[in-house]
């Protein structure tokens, strides 16, 4: 590109993409029908390395966000809804589903460590009468989809009342492991016994099922709550010696979780990928010159104690999916965070490493009340993929979440699929 810098090129690309559709395919009008299904299921389980371009969706279960539609459905109804989501992925020419199987220190499979999730039956610990994760793996593979098991490591409950947990729940048997914070309950990441337990609980699923990946979301230490502090003082006094600050000790704790999980996944299921989908801003450049040109109110390094940049550069992750849930705007606009800025920054972070970069997309914002006007443009996400296509480091995109993939708000998903996903997934 001669003397044109990557930054100048990105500015020009964003401006041009806002006005000009890609010549290779005409955009589909808003409200266009969903693309037709890919004919015929695959005969065998796909290999992780067979996926050249990630086309994924998150299937969330916490608080029945996507699935099941409500707690207490009959097993046959739950299964039918789950299979329909897999069929939705196929119809939209996706190739990977990230299925949330441990939303709150519970399980969507018969676990030796934790109770059945209340989001299935309505009562924690009640057997739903079938095996959701086992079914999801089998049915995904029958359709040529990869199935990544999505875990939340430390969240215990979305309330702060331990008495609402089963008496046999590990958090009840080990109350010293638990920290109430911001109206929720969390396991304390600073306790080595907690770190060992949550790994054992998650990897039970990896041992039992032929999952194609192990996936963490963005929750490590919890997001900050104004006026509150996370009370891990006892653990810090017991285990924080040798660290200059509590923040450095906390980052070390999360580093250990990620590195140890990566090692154990490779031992148990070598073909499975291990990845994380963090909040999209590691650090602002005003905090650290290595950071992004952003002004985000949350920085994963400082607030969640998750050094996501380090994990990439140390080679602990097979892939990373920063959640870039912002608009793509010209780079000279002063906004807290800009999709275009962050795609460029993450591309430079992964360059030369063995970590694949996928971008997390905010499909849930399209047409949603209270969002900026640009999210009412059904072509916004399609422009995101146009921009991504200019970065060879970006290997695909993942959409939050499955409910919106099926609902296709404003026809945005159909437009994107027909423009960008014409070929086989």
mmCIF file of C-alpha atoms in Angstrom:
data_model
loop_
_atom_site.group_PDB
_atom_site.id
_atom_site.type_symbol
_atom_site.label_atom_id
_atom_site.label_comp_id
_atom_site.label_asym_id
_atom_site.label_seq_id
_atom_site.Cartn_x
_atom_site.Cartn_y
_atom_site.Cartn_z
ATOM 1 C CA UNK A 1 0.000 0.000 0.000
ATOM 2 C CA UNK A 2 2.986 2.228 -0.547
ATOM 3 C CA UNK A 3 3.291 5.022 1.997
ATOM 4 C CA UNK A 4 -0.240 4.649 3.335
ATOM 5 C CA UNK A 5 -0.190 3.624 7.013
ATOM 6 C CA UNK A 6 -2.443 0.876 8.428
ATOM 7 C CA UNK A 7 -4.206 3.540 10.509
ATOM 8 C CA UNK A 8 -4.851 5.776 7.483
ATOM 9 C CA UNK A 9 -6.018 2.792 5.487
ATOM 10 C CA UNK A 10 -8.468 1.800 8.244
ATOM 11 C CA UNK A 11 -9.901 5.346 8.365
ATOM 12 C CA UNK A 12 -10.429 5.252 4.617
ATOM 13 C CA UNK A 13 -11.877 1.748 4.778
ATOM 14 C CA UNK A 14 -14.432 2.612 7.447
ATOM 15 C CA UNK A 15 -15.500 5.743 5.602
ATOM 16 C CA UNK A 16 -15.789 3.891 2.308
ATOM 17 C CA UNK A 17 -17.627 0.945 3.817
ATOM 18 C CA UNK A 18 -20.216 3.271 5.278
ATOM 19 C CA UNK A 19 -21.178 4.300 1.717
ATOM 20 C CA UNK A 20 -20.308 1.464 -0.666
ATOM 21 C CA UNK A 21 -21.426 -2.179 -0.547
ATOM 22 C CA UNK A 22 -18.950 -4.906 -1.474
ATOM 23 C CA UNK A 23 -19.116 -5.516 -5.233
ATOM 24 C CA UNK A 24 -19.099 -9.288 -4.883
ATOM 25 C CA UNK A 25 -22.670 -9.491 -3.611
ATOM 26 C CA UNK A 26 -25.690 -7.245 -3.522
ATOM 27 C CA UNK A 27 -27.067 -6.556 -0.061
ATOM 28 C CA UNK A 28 -30.341 -8.167 0.889
ATOM 29 C CA UNK A 29 -33.148 -5.744 1.755
ATOM 30 C CA UNK A 30 -34.286 -5.441 5.351
ATOM 31 C CA UNK A 31 -36.737 -8.197 6.218
ATOM 32 C CA UNK A 32 -35.410 -10.584 3.567
ATOM 33 C CA UNK A 33 -36.015 -14.278 4.290
ATOM 34 C CA UNK A 34 -33.345 -16.282 6.064
ATOM 35 C CA UNK A 35 -30.839 -18.046 3.805
ATOM 36 C CA UNK A 36 -31.632 -21.601 2.842
ATOM 37 C CA UNK A 37 -30.200 -24.487 4.826
ATOM 38 C CA UNK A 38 -26.986 -26.167 3.852
ATOM 39 C CA UNK A 39 -28.117 -29.503 2.372
ATOM 40 C CA UNK A 40 -27.387 -32.666 4.305
ATOM 41 C CA UNK A 41 -25.669 -33.151 7.680
ATOM 42 C CA UNK A 42 -21.987 -33.972 7.824
ATOM 43 C CA UNK A 43 -21.216 -37.644 8.233
ATOM 44 C CA UNK A 44 -18.658 -37.233 10.996
ATOM 45 C CA UNK A 45 -17.464 -34.897 13.716
ATOM 46 C CA UNK A 46 -15.577 -31.905 12.251
ATOM 47 C CA UNK A 47 -11.963 -31.243 13.112
ATOM 48 C CA UNK A 48 -11.132 -27.909 14.720
ATOM 49 C CA UNK A 49 -8.536 -27.226 12.055
ATOM 50 C CA UNK A 50 -11.094 -27.893 9.307
ATOM 51 C CA UNK A 51 -12.782 -24.574 10.194
ATOM 52 C CA UNK A 52 -10.992 -22.020 8.020
ATOM 53 C CA UNK A 53 -13.330 -19.151 8.932
ATOM 54 C CA UNK A 54 -15.086 -18.945 12.282
ATOM 55 C CA UNK A 55 -18.796 -18.328 11.907
ATOM 56 C CA UNK A 56 -20.147 -18.753 15.401
ATOM 57 C CA UNK A 57 -22.933 -17.919 17.824
ATOM 58 C CA UNK A 58 -23.127 -17.959 21.602
ATOM 59 C CA UNK A 59 -26.013 -19.987 23.040
ATOM 60 C CA UNK A 60 -26.586 -18.530 26.523
ATOM 61 C CA UNK A 61 -28.390 -20.367 29.317
ATOM 62 C CA UNK A 62 -27.889 -18.104 32.359
ATOM 63 C CA UNK A 63 -31.284 -16.785 33.492
ATOM 64 C CA UNK A 64 -32.766 -18.632 30.458
ATOM 65 C CA UNK A 65 -31.389 -15.891 28.227
ATOM 66 C CA UNK A 66 -31.585 -17.997 25.048
ATOM 67 C CA UNK A 67 -32.270 -21.572 26.078
ATOM 68 C CA UNK A 68 -34.361 -23.162 27.417
ATOM 69 C CA UNK A 69 -37.012 -20.523 26.823
ATOM 70 C CA UNK A 70 -38.112 -21.014 30.421
ATOM 71 C CA UNK A 71 -37.267 -23.323 33.282
ATOM 72 C CA UNK A 72 -39.506 -26.315 33.851
ATOM 73 C CA UNK A 73 -40.209 -27.363 30.270
ATOM 74 C CA UNK A 74 -40.557 -31.091 29.652
ATOM 75 C CA UNK A 75 -37.398 -32.852 28.512
ATOM 76 C CA UNK A 76 -38.841 -33.315 25.020
ATOM 77 C CA UNK A 77 -39.609 -29.585 24.779
ATOM 78 C CA UNK A 78 -36.140 -28.604 25.955
ATOM 79 C CA UNK A 79 -34.533 -30.973 23.482
ATOM 80 C CA UNK A 80 -36.670 -29.679 20.608
ATOM 81 C CA UNK A 81 -35.706 -26.087 21.393
ATOM 82 C CA UNK A 82 -32.019 -26.991 21.584
ATOM 83 C CA UNK A 83 -32.089 -28.831 18.262
ATOM 84 C CA UNK A 84 -33.910 -25.913 16.676
ATOM 85 C CA UNK A 85 -31.061 -23.604 17.703
ATOM 86 C CA UNK A 86 -28.574 -25.940 16.037
ATOM 87 C CA UNK A 87 -30.734 -25.926 12.910
ATOM 88 C CA UNK A 88 -30.810 -22.124 13.114
ATOM 89 C CA UNK A 89 -27.012 -22.108 13.040
ATOM 90 C CA UNK A 90 -27.026 -24.315 9.937
ATOM 91 C CA UNK A 91 -29.654 -22.182 8.168
ATOM 92 C CA UNK A 92 -27.469 -19.136 8.687
ATOM 93 C CA UNK A 93 -24.389 -20.947 7.395
ATOM 94 C CA UNK A 94 -22.602 -20.833 10.719
ATOM 95 C CA UNK A 95 -20.165 -23.561 11.711
ATOM 96 C CA UNK A 96 -19.726 -23.291 15.502
ATOM 97 C CA UNK A 97 -21.985 -23.043 18.555
ATOM 98 C CA UNK A 98 -20.642 -21.895 21.942
ATOM 99 C CA UNK A 99 -22.999 -23.587 24.402
ATOM 100 C CA UNK A 100 -23.076 -22.242 27.970
ATOM 101 C CA UNK A 101 -22.979 -25.412 30.069
ATOM 102 C CA UNK A 102 -21.852 -24.064 33.482
ATOM 103 C CA UNK A 103 -23.537 -20.688 33.941
ATOM 104 C CA UNK A 104 -23.521 -20.465 37.774
ATOM 105 C CA UNK A 105 -21.409 -23.163 39.466
ATOM 106 C CA UNK A 106 -23.869 -25.748 38.160
ATOM 107 C CA UNK A 107 -24.044 -28.153 35.234
ATOM 108 C CA UNK A 108 -25.985 -28.949 32.092
ATOM 109 C CA UNK A 109 -24.687 -32.511 32.150
ATOM 110 C CA UNK A 110 -24.643 -35.193 34.899
ATOM 111 C CA UNK A 111 -21.687 -33.799 36.839
ATOM 112 C CA UNK A 112 -19.719 -35.526 39.544
ATOM 113 C CA UNK A 113 -18.923 -32.140 41.114
ATOM 114 C CA UNK A 114 -21.865 -29.741 40.882
ATOM 115 C CA UNK A 115 -25.680 -29.814 40.833
ATOM 116 C CA UNK A 116 -27.951 -29.759 37.822
ATOM 117 C CA UNK A 117 -28.702 -26.177 36.772
ATOM 118 C CA UNK A 118 -31.922 -24.595 37.988
ATOM 119 C CA UNK A 119 -32.340 -23.102 34.508
ATOM 120 C CA UNK A 120 -33.449 -26.541 33.310
ATOM 121 C CA UNK A 121 -36.055 -27.701 35.826
ATOM 122 C CA UNK A 122 -36.575 -24.562 37.898
ATOM 123 C CA UNK A 123 -34.987 -26.233 40.947
ATOM 124 C CA UNK A 124 -31.252 -26.538 41.440
ATOM 125 C CA UNK A 125 -30.141 -30.164 41.581
ATOM 126 C CA UNK A 126 -33.263 -31.665 39.997
ATOM 127 C CA UNK A 127 -32.425 -34.151 37.222
ATOM 128 C CA UNK A 128 -34.053 -32.883 34.008
ATOM 129 C CA UNK A 129 -34.375 -36.434 32.678
ATOM 130 C CA UNK A 130 -31.919 -36.075 29.818
ATOM 131 C CA UNK A 131 -28.362 -34.938 29.030
ATOM 132 C CA UNK A 132 -28.300 -31.506 27.326
ATOM 133 C CA UNK A 133 -24.533 -31.339 26.729
ATOM 134 C CA UNK A 134 -24.305 -34.909 25.446
ATOM 135 C CA UNK A 135 -27.228 -34.252 23.130
ATOM 136 C CA UNK A 136 -25.783 -30.947 21.942
ATOM 137 C CA UNK A 137 -22.444 -32.537 21.018
ATOM 138 C CA UNK A 138 -24.088 -35.406 19.144
ATOM 139 C CA UNK A 139 -26.624 -33.265 17.295
ATOM 140 C CA UNK A 140 -24.125 -30.507 16.459
ATOM 141 C CA UNK A 141 -21.702 -32.993 14.945
ATOM 142 C CA UNK A 142 -24.509 -34.621 12.963
ATOM 143 C CA UNK A 143 -25.079 -31.224 11.354
ATOM 144 C CA UNK A 144 -21.417 -30.496 10.642
ATOM 145 C CA UNK A 145 -21.189 -27.974 13.482
ATOM 146 C CA UNK A 146 -18.472 -27.638 16.086
ATOM 147 C CA UNK A 147 -19.657 -27.500 19.702
ATOM 148 C CA UNK A 148 -17.570 -25.538 22.204
ATOM 149 C CA UNK A 149 -18.439 -25.947 25.889
ATOM 150 C CA UNK A 150 -18.737 -22.484 27.426
ATOM 151 C CA UNK A 151 -17.964 -22.165 31.144
ATOM 152 C CA UNK A 152 -18.136 -19.333 33.671
ATOM 153 C CA UNK A 153 -15.353 -20.177 36.149
ATOM 154 C CA UNK A 154 -16.177 -18.234 39.315
ATOM 155 C CA UNK A 155 -19.818 -17.088 39.364
ATOM 156 C CA UNK A 156 -21.756 -19.076 41.977
ATOM 157 C CA UNK A 157 -25.175 -17.389 41.863
ATOM 158 C CA UNK A 158 -26.932 -14.344 40.458
ATOM 159 C CA UNK A 159 -28.184 -13.609 43.998
ATOM 160 C CA UNK A 160 -26.259 -13.200 47.262
ATOM 161 C CA UNK A 161 -28.164 -15.605 49.558
ATOM 162 C CA UNK A 162 -26.183 -18.817 50.186
ATOM 163 C CA UNK A 163 -29.229 -20.423 51.844
ATOM 164 C CA UNK A 164 -30.901 -20.576 48.435
ATOM 165 C CA UNK A 165 -28.229 -23.030 47.253
ATOM 166 C CA UNK A 166 -28.647 -26.754 47.815
ATOM 167 C CA UNK A 167 -27.300 -27.888 51.212
ATOM 168 C CA UNK A 168 -24.951 -30.211 49.302
ATOM 169 C CA UNK A 169 -23.681 -27.445 47.030
ATOM 170 C CA UNK A 170 -19.873 -27.024 47.261
ATOM 171 C CA UNK A 171 -20.393 -23.351 48.097
ATOM 172 C CA UNK A 172 -22.490 -24.366 51.118
ATOM 173 C CA UNK A 173 -19.995 -27.016 52.207
ATOM 174 C CA UNK A 174 -17.116 -24.519 51.861
ATOM 175 C CA UNK A 175 -18.514 -21.106 52.811
ATOM 176 C CA UNK A 176 -14.975 -19.751 53.146
ATOM 177 C CA UNK A 177 -14.633 -20.136 49.358
ATOM 178 C CA UNK A 178 -17.465 -17.671 48.658
ATOM 179 C CA UNK A 179 -17.490 -13.871 48.414
ATOM 180 C CA UNK A 180 -20.779 -11.913 48.133
ATOM 181 C CA UNK A 181 -20.353 -8.890 45.883
ATOM 182 C CA UNK A 182 -22.721 -6.663 43.960
ATOM 183 C CA UNK A 183 -25.776 -8.753 44.780
ATOM 184 C CA UNK A 184 -24.160 -11.985 43.554
ATOM 185 C CA UNK A 185 -22.035 -14.807 44.935
ATOM 186 C CA UNK A 186 -18.567 -15.645 43.588
ATOM 187 C CA UNK A 187 -15.889 -18.184 44.320
ATOM 188 C CA UNK A 188 -12.690 -16.505 45.523
ATOM 189 C CA UNK A 189 -10.075 -16.832 42.742
ATOM 190 C CA UNK A 190 -7.265 -16.285 45.272
ATOM 191 C CA UNK A 191 -7.705 -19.655 46.957
ATOM 192 C CA UNK A 192 -5.686 -22.479 45.354
ATOM 193 C CA UNK A 193 -8.306 -25.017 46.443
ATOM 194 C CA UNK A 194 -10.974 -23.023 44.600
ATOM 195 C CA UNK A 195 -8.889 -22.879 41.441
ATOM 196 C CA UNK A 196 -8.347 -26.650 41.570
ATOM 197 C CA UNK A 197 -12.038 -27.314 42.219
ATOM 198 C CA UNK A 198 -13.424 -25.160 39.411
ATOM 199 C CA UNK A 199 -10.987 -26.738 36.962
ATOM 200 C CA UNK A 200 -12.031 -30.225 38.048
ATOM 201 C CA UNK A 201 -15.699 -29.263 37.730
ATOM 202 C CA UNK A 202 -15.302 -27.843 34.223
ATOM 203 C CA UNK A 203 -12.959 -30.508 32.893
ATOM 204 C CA UNK A 204 -15.363 -33.238 33.980
ATOM 205 C CA UNK A 205 -17.344 -32.273 30.871
ATOM 206 C CA UNK A 206 -14.239 -32.283 28.682
ATOM 207 C CA UNK A 207 -13.407 -35.819 29.826
ATOM 208 C CA UNK A 208 -16.921 -37.109 29.160
ATOM 209 C CA UNK A 209 -17.778 -35.484 25.824
ATOM 210 C CA UNK A 210 -16.090 -34.966 22.466
ATOM 211 C CA UNK A 211 -16.330 -31.193 22.658
ATOM 212 C CA UNK A 212 -14.448 -29.254 20.007
ATOM 213 C CA UNK A 213 -13.476 -26.475 22.361
ATOM 214 C CA UNK A 214 -13.401 -25.125 25.913
ATOM 215 C CA UNK A 215 -14.533 -21.529 26.212
ATOM 216 C CA UNK A 216 -14.386 -18.929 29.005
ATOM 217 C CA UNK A 217 -16.402 -15.723 28.867
ATOM 218 C CA UNK A 218 -15.390 -12.302 30.222
ATOM 219 C CA UNK A 219 -16.004 -12.866 33.942
ATOM 220 C CA UNK A 220 -12.915 -13.472 36.083
ATOM 221 C CA UNK A 221 -12.808 -11.173 39.082
ATOM 222 C CA UNK A 222 -16.224 -9.503 38.885
ATOM 223 C CA UNK A 223 -16.919 -6.237 37.118
ATOM 224 C CA UNK A 224 -16.506 -3.305 39.532
ATOM 225 C CA UNK A 225 -19.525 -2.125 41.513
ATOM 226 C CA UNK A 226 -19.362 1.476 42.720
ATOM 227 C CA UNK A 227 -18.869 1.808 46.454
ATOM 228 C CA UNK A 228 -18.127 -1.895 47.023
ATOM 229 C CA UNK A 229 -14.935 -3.894 47.407
ATOM 230 C CA UNK A 230 -14.362 -7.577 46.732
ATOM 231 C CA UNK A 231 -13.516 -9.032 50.150
ATOM 232 C CA UNK A 232 -10.646 -11.425 49.462
ATOM 233 C CA UNK A 233 -8.529 -10.201 52.348
ATOM 234 C CA UNK A 234 -8.195 -13.606 54.035
ATOM 235 C CA UNK A 235 -6.960 -15.232 50.848
ATOM 236 C CA UNK A 236 -4.567 -12.350 50.193
ATOM 237 C CA UNK A 237 -3.073 -12.617 53.661
ATOM 238 C CA UNK A 238 -2.644 -16.367 53.230
ATOM 239 C CA UNK A 239 -1.357 -16.443 49.656
ATOM 240 C CA UNK A 240 -0.386 -12.923 48.570
ATOM 241 C CA UNK A 241 3.124 -12.793 50.015
ATOM 242 C CA UNK A 242 5.754 -11.720 47.513
ATOM 243 C CA UNK A 243 3.417 -9.556 45.414
ATOM 244 C CA UNK A 244 3.836 -5.798 45.376
ATOM 245 C CA UNK A 245 0.098 -5.115 45.220
ATOM 246 C CA UNK A 246 -3.158 -6.998 45.636
ATOM 247 C CA UNK A 247 -3.922 -6.250 41.972
ATOM 248 C CA UNK A 248 -0.725 -7.999 40.844
ATOM 249 C CA UNK A 249 -1.601 -10.987 43.026
ATOM 250 C CA UNK A 250 -5.107 -11.134 41.565
ATOM 251 C CA UNK A 251 -3.747 -11.090 38.008
ATOM 252 C CA UNK A 252 -1.387 -13.918 38.966
ATOM 253 C CA UNK A 253 -4.365 -15.952 40.202
ATOM 254 C CA UNK A 254 -6.192 -15.577 36.903
ATOM 255 C CA UNK A 255 -2.997 -16.273 34.946
ATOM 256 C CA UNK A 256 -2.726 -19.576 36.817
ATOM 257 C CA UNK A 257 -6.341 -20.489 36.040
ATOM 258 C CA UNK A 258 -5.866 -19.847 32.316
ATOM 259 C CA UNK A 259 -2.454 -21.492 31.983
ATOM 260 C CA UNK A 260 -3.376 -24.553 34.024
ATOM 261 C CA UNK A 261 -6.691 -25.002 32.219
ATOM 262 C CA UNK A 262 -4.936 -24.776 28.861
ATOM 263 C CA UNK A 263 -2.469 -27.485 29.913
ATOM 264 C CA UNK A 264 -5.161 -29.771 31.256
ATOM 265 C CA UNK A 265 -7.395 -29.413 28.194
ATOM 266 C CA UNK A 266 -4.518 -30.432 25.955
ATOM 267 C CA UNK A 267 -3.812 -33.493 28.099
ATOM 268 C CA UNK A 268 -7.446 -34.614 28.254
ATOM 269 C CA UNK A 269 -8.559 -33.780 24.703
ATOM 270 C CA UNK A 270 -5.623 -32.692 22.517
ATOM 271 C CA UNK A 271 -7.759 -31.778 19.501
ATOM 272 C CA UNK A 272 -9.974 -29.390 21.487
ATOM 273 C CA UNK A 273 -9.339 -25.650 21.253
ATOM 274 C CA UNK A 274 -9.153 -23.428 24.326
ATOM 275 C CA UNK A 275 -10.253 -19.824 24.081
ATOM 276 C CA UNK A 276 -11.555 -16.776 25.925
ATOM 277 C CA UNK A 277 -13.990 -14.011 24.978
ATOM 278 C CA UNK A 278 -12.910 -11.020 27.109
ATOM 279 C CA UNK A 279 -14.301 -7.532 27.349
ATOM 280 C CA UNK A 280 -12.810 -5.784 24.340
ATOM 281 C CA UNK A 281 -10.482 -3.265 26.020
ATOM 282 C CA UNK A 282 -7.293 -4.617 27.619
ATOM 283 C CA UNK A 283 -6.068 -1.157 28.714
ATOM 284 C CA UNK A 284 -6.555 2.368 27.429
ATOM 285 C CA UNK A 285 -3.477 4.004 25.921
ATOM 286 C CA UNK A 286 -3.787 6.791 28.492
ATOM 287 C CA UNK A 287 -3.161 4.126 31.160
ATOM 288 C CA UNK A 288 -0.534 2.122 29.259
ATOM 289 C CA UNK A 289 1.152 3.106 25.993
ATOM 290 C CA UNK A 290 0.716 -0.490 24.809
ATOM 291 C CA UNK A 291 -3.051 -0.151 25.127
ATOM 292 C CA UNK A 292 -5.703 0.847 22.608
ATOM 293 C CA UNK A 293 -6.720 4.374 21.634
ATOM 294 C CA UNK A 294 -9.866 4.127 23.743
ATOM 295 C CA UNK A 295 -11.390 5.788 26.801
ATOM 296 C CA UNK A 296 -13.324 2.821 28.119
ATOM 297 C CA UNK A 297 -14.630 2.901 31.667
ATOM 298 C CA UNK A 298 -13.567 -0.739 32.205
ATOM 299 C CA UNK A 299 -10.122 -2.197 31.478
ATOM 300 C CA UNK A 300 -9.749 -5.953 31.813
ATOM 301 C CA UNK A 301 -6.174 -5.717 33.131
ATOM 302 C CA UNK A 302 -7.057 -3.284 35.920
ATOM 303 C CA UNK A 303 -10.685 -4.069 36.760
ATOM 304 C CA UNK A 304 -11.179 -7.787 36.057
ATOM 305 C CA UNK A 305 -7.504 -8.608 36.711
ATOM 306 C CA UNK A 306 -7.371 -10.485 33.411
ATOM 307 C CA UNK A 307 -4.160 -9.851 31.439
ATOM 308 C CA UNK A 308 -5.644 -10.966 28.139
ATOM 309 C CA UNK A 309 -2.801 -9.529 26.062
ATOM 310 C CA UNK A 310 -0.306 -11.621 28.038
ATOM 311 C CA UNK A 311 -2.319 -14.810 27.493
ATOM 312 C CA UNK A 312 -2.088 -14.322 23.735
ATOM 313 C CA UNK A 313 1.601 -13.499 23.707
ATOM 314 C CA UNK A 314 2.473 -16.377 26.050
ATOM 315 C CA UNK A 315 0.683 -18.827 23.755
ATOM 316 C CA UNK A 316 -1.776 -20.056 26.397
ATOM 317 C CA UNK A 317 -4.824 -19.613 24.131
ATOM 318 C CA UNK A 318 -5.723 -21.257 20.850
ATOM 319 C CA UNK A 319 -8.067 -18.362 20.117
ATOM 320 C CA UNK A 320 -9.313 -15.106 21.593
ATOM 321 C CA UNK A 321 -12.671 -13.430 20.930
ATOM 322 C CA UNK A 322 -12.674 -9.826 22.192
ATOM 323 C CA UNK A 323 -16.244 -8.649 22.627
ATOM 324 C CA UNK A 324 -16.211 -5.582 20.385
ATOM 325 C CA UNK A 325 -19.768 -4.479 21.036
ATOM 326 C CA UNK A 326 -19.305 -0.953 19.696
ATOM 327 C CA UNK A 327 -19.971 0.808 16.418
ATOM 328 C CA UNK A 328 -17.422 1.010 13.585
ATOM 329 C CA UNK A 329 -16.729 4.713 13.152
ATOM 330 C CA UNK A 330 -14.049 6.890 11.543
ATOM 331 C CA UNK A 331 -10.980 6.782 13.729
ATOM 332 C CA UNK A 332 -10.874 10.544 14.269
ATOM 333 C CA UNK A 333 -14.183 10.495 16.159
ATOM 334 C CA UNK A 334 -13.806 10.867 19.919
ATOM 335 C CA UNK A 335 -15.809 8.028 21.427
ATOM 336 C CA UNK A 336 -15.054 5.836 24.462
ATOM 337 C CA UNK A 337 -14.454 2.798 22.270
ATOM 338 C CA UNK A 338 -14.498 2.275 18.525
ATOM 339 C CA UNK A 339 -14.901 -1.073 16.788
ATOM 340 C CA UNK A 340 -12.456 -0.048 14.045
ATOM 341 C CA UNK A 341 -9.769 1.014 16.542
ATOM 342 C CA UNK A 342 -10.070 -2.227 18.469
ATOM 343 C CA UNK A 343 -10.034 -4.545 15.442
ATOM 344 C CA UNK A 344 -6.771 -2.892 14.444
ATOM 345 C CA UNK A 345 -5.330 -3.133 17.988
ATOM 346 C CA UNK A 346 -6.226 -6.800 18.502
ATOM 347 C CA UNK A 347 -4.901 -7.678 15.051
ATOM 348 C CA UNK A 348 -1.527 -6.284 16.083
ATOM 349 C CA UNK A 349 -1.656 -8.151 19.399
ATOM 350 C CA UNK A 350 -2.122 -11.579 17.781
ATOM 351 C CA UNK A 351 0.237 -10.932 14.857
ATOM 352 C CA UNK A 352 3.134 -13.370 14.972
ATOM 353 C CA UNK A 353 1.555 -15.518 17.702
ATOM 354 C CA UNK A 354 -0.165 -18.868 17.396
ATOM 355 C CA UNK A 355 -3.441 -17.474 18.727
ATOM 356 C CA UNK A 356 -6.325 -17.096 16.298
ATOM 357 C CA UNK A 357 -8.407 -13.905 16.469
ATOM 358 C CA UNK A 358 -12.175 -13.966 16.173
ATOM 359 C CA UNK A 359 -14.317 -10.883 16.799
ATOM 360 C CA UNK A 360 -17.365 -10.889 19.074
ATOM 361 C CA UNK A 361 -20.324 -9.084 17.475
ATOM 362 C CA UNK A 362 -23.247 -7.335 19.219
ATOM 363 C CA UNK A 363 -26.141 -8.687 17.171
ATOM 364 C CA UNK A 364 -28.319 -8.130 20.252
ATOM 365 C CA UNK A 365 -27.979 -4.351 19.820
ATOM 366 C CA UNK A 366 -29.457 -4.263 16.310
ATOM 367 C CA UNK A 367 -32.821 -2.489 16.431
ATOM 368 C CA UNK A 368 -32.816 -2.542 20.247
ATOM 369 C CA UNK A 369 -34.435 0.283 22.194
ATOM 370 C CA UNK A 370 -32.040 2.779 23.722
ATOM 371 C CA UNK A 371 -29.159 2.071 21.345
ATOM 372 C CA UNK A 372 -27.544 4.754 19.140
ATOM 373 C CA UNK A 373 -29.242 5.349 15.807
ATOM 374 C CA UNK A 374 -26.541 3.485 13.858
ATOM 375 C CA UNK A 375 -27.746 0.212 15.391
ATOM 376 C CA UNK A 376 -31.027 0.741 13.533
ATOM 377 C CA UNK A 377 -29.147 0.334 10.261
ATOM 378 C CA UNK A 378 -29.358 -3.357 9.272
ATOM 379 C CA UNK A 379 -26.051 -3.004 7.377
ATOM 380 C CA UNK A 380 -23.977 -2.031 10.445
ATOM 381 C CA UNK A 381 -22.810 -5.565 11.242
ATOM 382 C CA UNK A 382 -22.176 -6.295 7.587
ATOM 383 C CA UNK A 383 -19.838 -3.303 7.527
ATOM 384 C CA UNK A 384 -18.060 -4.815 10.523
ATOM 385 C CA UNK A 385 -17.278 -7.921 8.489
ATOM 386 C CA UNK A 386 -16.167 -5.768 5.555
ATOM 387 C CA UNK A 387 -13.644 -4.110 7.865
ATOM 388 C CA UNK A 388 -12.535 -7.447 9.325
ATOM 389 C CA UNK A 389 -11.850 -8.733 5.827
ATOM 390 C CA UNK A 390 -9.060 -6.142 5.472
ATOM 391 C CA UNK A 391 -7.151 -7.766 8.380
ATOM 392 C CA UNK A 392 -5.662 -11.181 7.661
ATOM 393 C CA UNK A 393 -5.332 -11.775 11.406
ATOM 394 C CA UNK A 394 -9.118 -11.800 11.846
ATOM 395 C CA UNK A 395 -10.195 -15.394 11.271
ATOM 396 C CA UNK A 396 -13.941 -14.968 11.783
ATOM 397 C CA UNK A 397 -16.767 -13.593 13.891
ATOM 398 C CA UNK A 398 -19.069 -14.818 16.673
ATOM 399 C CA UNK A 399 -22.531 -13.367 17.281
ATOM 400 C CA UNK A 400 -24.239 -12.658 20.595
ATOM 401 C CA UNK A 401 -26.478 -14.371 20.732
ATOM 402 C CA UNK A 402 -28.451 -17.341 19.433
ATOM 403 C CA UNK A 403 -31.859 -15.837 20.150
ATOM 404 C CA UNK A 404 -31.128 -12.891 17.891
ATOM 405 C CA UNK A 405 -29.622 -15.099 15.185
ATOM 406 C CA UNK A 406 -33.022 -16.805 14.989
ATOM 407 C CA UNK A 407 -35.043 -13.595 15.315
ATOM 408 C CA UNK A 408 -32.954 -11.796 12.671
ATOM 409 C CA UNK A 409 -33.632 -8.216 13.880
ATOM 410 C CA UNK A 410 -34.226 -5.775 11.004
ATOM 411 C CA UNK A 411 -33.086 -8.520 8.621
ATOM 412 C CA UNK A 412 -29.503 -7.696 9.624
ATOM 413 C CA UNK A 413 -28.412 -11.320 10.018
ATOM 414 C CA UNK A 414 -29.918 -12.338 6.679
ATOM 415 C CA UNK A 415 -28.206 -9.428 4.961
ATOM 416 C CA UNK A 416 -24.863 -10.339 6.536
ATOM 417 C CA UNK A 417 -25.180 -14.043 5.733
ATOM 418 C CA UNK A 418 -26.150 -13.509 2.108
ATOM 419 C CA UNK A 419 -23.351 -11.033 1.591
ATOM 420 C CA UNK A 420 -20.520 -12.702 3.512
ATOM 421 C CA UNK A 421 -21.427 -16.367 4.006
ATOM 422 C CA UNK A 422 -22.318 -17.478 0.512
ATOM 423 C CA UNK A 423 -19.838 -20.347 0.502
ATOM 424 C CA UNK A 424 -19.805 -23.504 2.571
ATOM 425 C CA UNK A 425 -19.148 -22.935 6.274
#
